[in-house]
Tab-separated table of N, CA and C in Angstrom:
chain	number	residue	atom	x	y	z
A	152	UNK	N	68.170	33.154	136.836
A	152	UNK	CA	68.368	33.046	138.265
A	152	UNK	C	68.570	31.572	138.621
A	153	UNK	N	69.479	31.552	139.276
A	153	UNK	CA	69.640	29.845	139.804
A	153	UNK	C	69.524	29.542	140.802
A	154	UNK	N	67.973	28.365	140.965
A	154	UNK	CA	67.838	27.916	141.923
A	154	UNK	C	68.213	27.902	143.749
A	155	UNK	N	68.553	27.954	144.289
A	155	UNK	CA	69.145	28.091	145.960
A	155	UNK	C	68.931	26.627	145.911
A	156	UNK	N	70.329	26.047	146.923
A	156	UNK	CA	70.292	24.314	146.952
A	156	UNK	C	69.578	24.108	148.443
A	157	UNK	N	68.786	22.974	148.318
A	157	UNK	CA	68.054	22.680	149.296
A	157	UNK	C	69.204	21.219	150.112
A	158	UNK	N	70.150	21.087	149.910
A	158	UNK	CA	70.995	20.072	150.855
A	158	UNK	C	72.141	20.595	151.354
A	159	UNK	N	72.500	20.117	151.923
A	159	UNK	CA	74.060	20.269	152.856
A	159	UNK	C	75.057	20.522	151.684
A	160	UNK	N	75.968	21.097	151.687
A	160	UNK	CA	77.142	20.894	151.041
A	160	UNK	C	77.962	20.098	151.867
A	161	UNK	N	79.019	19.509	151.310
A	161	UNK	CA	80.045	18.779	151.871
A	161	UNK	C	80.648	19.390	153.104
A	162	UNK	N	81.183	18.634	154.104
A	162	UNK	CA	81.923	19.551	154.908
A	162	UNK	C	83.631	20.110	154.608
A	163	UNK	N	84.030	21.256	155.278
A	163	UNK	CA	85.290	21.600	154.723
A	163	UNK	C	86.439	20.808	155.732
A	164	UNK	N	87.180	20.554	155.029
A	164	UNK	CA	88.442	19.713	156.077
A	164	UNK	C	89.601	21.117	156.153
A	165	UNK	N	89.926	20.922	157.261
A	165	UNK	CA	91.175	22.117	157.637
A	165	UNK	C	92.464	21.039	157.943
A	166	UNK	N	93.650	21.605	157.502
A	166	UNK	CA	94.743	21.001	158.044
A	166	UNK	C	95.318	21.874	159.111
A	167	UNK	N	96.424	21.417	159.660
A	167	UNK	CA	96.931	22.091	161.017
A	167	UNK	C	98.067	22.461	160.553
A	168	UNK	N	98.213	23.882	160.157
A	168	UNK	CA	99.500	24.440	159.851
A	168	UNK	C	100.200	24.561	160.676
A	169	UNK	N	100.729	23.613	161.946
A	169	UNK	CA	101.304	23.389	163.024
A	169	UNK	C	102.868	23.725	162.285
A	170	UNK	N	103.560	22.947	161.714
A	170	UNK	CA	104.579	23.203	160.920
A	170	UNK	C	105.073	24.090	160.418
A	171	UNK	N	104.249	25.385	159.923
A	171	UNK	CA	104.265	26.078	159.078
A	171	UNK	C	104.340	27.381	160.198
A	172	UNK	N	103.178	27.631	161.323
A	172	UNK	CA	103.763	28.896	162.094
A	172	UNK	C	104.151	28.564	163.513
A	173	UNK	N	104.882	27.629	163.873
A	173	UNK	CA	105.417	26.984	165.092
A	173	UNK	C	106.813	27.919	164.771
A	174	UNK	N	107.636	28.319	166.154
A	174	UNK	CA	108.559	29.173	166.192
A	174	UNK	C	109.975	27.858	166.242
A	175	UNK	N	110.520	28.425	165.724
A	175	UNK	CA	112.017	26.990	166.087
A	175	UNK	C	112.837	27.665	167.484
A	176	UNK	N	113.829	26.979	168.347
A	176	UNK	CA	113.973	27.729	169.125
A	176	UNK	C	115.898	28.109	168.891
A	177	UNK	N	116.211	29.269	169.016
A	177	UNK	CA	117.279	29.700	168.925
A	177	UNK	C	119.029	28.615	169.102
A	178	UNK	N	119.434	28.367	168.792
A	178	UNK	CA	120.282	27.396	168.983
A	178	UNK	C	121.387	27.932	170.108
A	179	UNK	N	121.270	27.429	171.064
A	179	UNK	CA	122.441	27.569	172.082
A	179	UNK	C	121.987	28.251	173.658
A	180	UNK	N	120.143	28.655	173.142
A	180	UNK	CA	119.482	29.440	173.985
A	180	UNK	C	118.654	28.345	175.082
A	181	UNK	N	119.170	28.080	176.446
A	181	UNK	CA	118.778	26.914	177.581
A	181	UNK	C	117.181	27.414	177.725
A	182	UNK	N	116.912	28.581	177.442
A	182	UNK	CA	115.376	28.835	177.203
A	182	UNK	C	114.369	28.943	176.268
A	183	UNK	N	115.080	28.978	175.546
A	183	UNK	CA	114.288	27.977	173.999
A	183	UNK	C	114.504	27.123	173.648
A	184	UNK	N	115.088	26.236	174.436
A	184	UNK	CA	115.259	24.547	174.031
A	184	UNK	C	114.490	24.323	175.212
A	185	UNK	N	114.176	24.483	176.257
A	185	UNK	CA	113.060	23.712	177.498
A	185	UNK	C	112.071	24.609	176.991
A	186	UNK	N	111.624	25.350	176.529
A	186	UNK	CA	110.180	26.177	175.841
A	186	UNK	C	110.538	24.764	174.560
A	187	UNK	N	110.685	24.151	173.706
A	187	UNK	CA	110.833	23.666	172.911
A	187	UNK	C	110.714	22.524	173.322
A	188	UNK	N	111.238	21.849	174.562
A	188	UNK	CA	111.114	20.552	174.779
A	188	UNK	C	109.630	20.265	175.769
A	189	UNK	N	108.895	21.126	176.225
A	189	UNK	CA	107.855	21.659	176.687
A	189	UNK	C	106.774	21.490	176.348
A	190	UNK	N	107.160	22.142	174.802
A	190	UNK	CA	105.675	22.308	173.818
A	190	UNK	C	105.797	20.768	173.217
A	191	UNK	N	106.865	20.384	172.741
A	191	UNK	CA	106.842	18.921	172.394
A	191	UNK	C	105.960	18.219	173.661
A	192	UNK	N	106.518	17.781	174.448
A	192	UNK	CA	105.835	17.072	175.788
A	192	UNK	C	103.981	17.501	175.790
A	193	UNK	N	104.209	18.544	175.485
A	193	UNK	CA	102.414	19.219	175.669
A	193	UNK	C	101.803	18.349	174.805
A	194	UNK	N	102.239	18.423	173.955
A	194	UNK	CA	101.843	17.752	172.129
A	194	UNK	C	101.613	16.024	172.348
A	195	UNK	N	102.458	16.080	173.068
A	195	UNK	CA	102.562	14.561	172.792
A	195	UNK	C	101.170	13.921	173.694
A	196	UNK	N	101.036	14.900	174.576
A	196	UNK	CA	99.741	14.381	175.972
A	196	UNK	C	98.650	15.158	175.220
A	197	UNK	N	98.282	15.809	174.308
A	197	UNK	CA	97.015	16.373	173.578
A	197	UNK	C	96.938	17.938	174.307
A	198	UNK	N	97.755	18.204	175.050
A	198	UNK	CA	97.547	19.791	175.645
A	198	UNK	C	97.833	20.637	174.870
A	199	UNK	N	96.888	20.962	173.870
A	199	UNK	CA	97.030	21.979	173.175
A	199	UNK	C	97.244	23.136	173.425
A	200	UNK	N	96.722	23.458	174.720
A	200	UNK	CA	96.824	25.218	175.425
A	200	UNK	C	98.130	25.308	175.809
A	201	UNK	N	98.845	24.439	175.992
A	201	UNK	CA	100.266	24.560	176.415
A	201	UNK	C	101.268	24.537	175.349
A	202	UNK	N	100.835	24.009	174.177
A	202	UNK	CA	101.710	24.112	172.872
A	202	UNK	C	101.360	25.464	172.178
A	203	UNK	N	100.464	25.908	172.938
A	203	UNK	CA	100.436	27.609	171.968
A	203	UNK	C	100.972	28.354	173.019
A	204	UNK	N	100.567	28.202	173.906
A	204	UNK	CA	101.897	28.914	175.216
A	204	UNK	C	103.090	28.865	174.569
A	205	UNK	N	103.367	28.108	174.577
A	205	UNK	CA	105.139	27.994	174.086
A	205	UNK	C	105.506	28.491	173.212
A	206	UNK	N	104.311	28.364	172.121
A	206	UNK	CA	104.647	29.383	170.869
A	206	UNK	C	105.049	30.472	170.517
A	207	UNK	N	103.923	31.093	172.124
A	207	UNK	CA	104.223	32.411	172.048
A	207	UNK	C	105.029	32.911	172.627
A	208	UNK	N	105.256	32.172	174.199
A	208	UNK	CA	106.994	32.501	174.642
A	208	UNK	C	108.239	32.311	173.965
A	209	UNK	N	107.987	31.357	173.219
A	209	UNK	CA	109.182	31.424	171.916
A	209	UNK	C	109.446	32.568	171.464
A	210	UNK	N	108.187	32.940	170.543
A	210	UNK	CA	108.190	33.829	169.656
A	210	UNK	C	108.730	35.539	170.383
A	211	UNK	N	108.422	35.208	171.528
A	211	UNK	CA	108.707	36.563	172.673
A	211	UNK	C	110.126	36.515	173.225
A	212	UNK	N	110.500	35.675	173.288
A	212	UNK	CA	111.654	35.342	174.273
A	212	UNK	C	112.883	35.661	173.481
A	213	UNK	N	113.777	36.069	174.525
A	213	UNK	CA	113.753	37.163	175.459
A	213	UNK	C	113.489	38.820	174.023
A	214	UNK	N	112.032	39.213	174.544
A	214	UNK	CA	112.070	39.958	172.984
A	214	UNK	C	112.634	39.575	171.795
A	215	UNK	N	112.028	38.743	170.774
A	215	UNK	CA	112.476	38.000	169.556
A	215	UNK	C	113.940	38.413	169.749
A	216	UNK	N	114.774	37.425	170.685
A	216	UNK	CA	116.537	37.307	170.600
A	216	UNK	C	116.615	38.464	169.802
């Protein structure tokens, strides 16, 4: 039987798969390029609730194109 540890383990680091499930926006579509230029702007001021907004109106809009 082995022991149980009596200290902390290290903490876990997470990365931000921001890159990885961010929607791109349709090319030629005037509403997924301002949903796109939007979530950028959000990003850039730390508003995170507004860069997942966008995500998801992306991802919706107009019903996945």
């Amino acid at each position: 039987m082995t022991k149980p540890k009596s200290y902390p383990s290290a903490p876990v680091v997470l990365t931000e798969p921001v890159d990885i499930l961010e929607p791109t926006p349709v090319e030629g579509c005037a509403g997924c390029i301002e949903l796109a230029n939007t979530r950028d702007r959000a990003r850039a001021g730390g508003d995170w609730t507004t860069v997942t907004d966008c995500n998801v109106f992306l991802r919706r809009h107009p019903e996945g194109h």
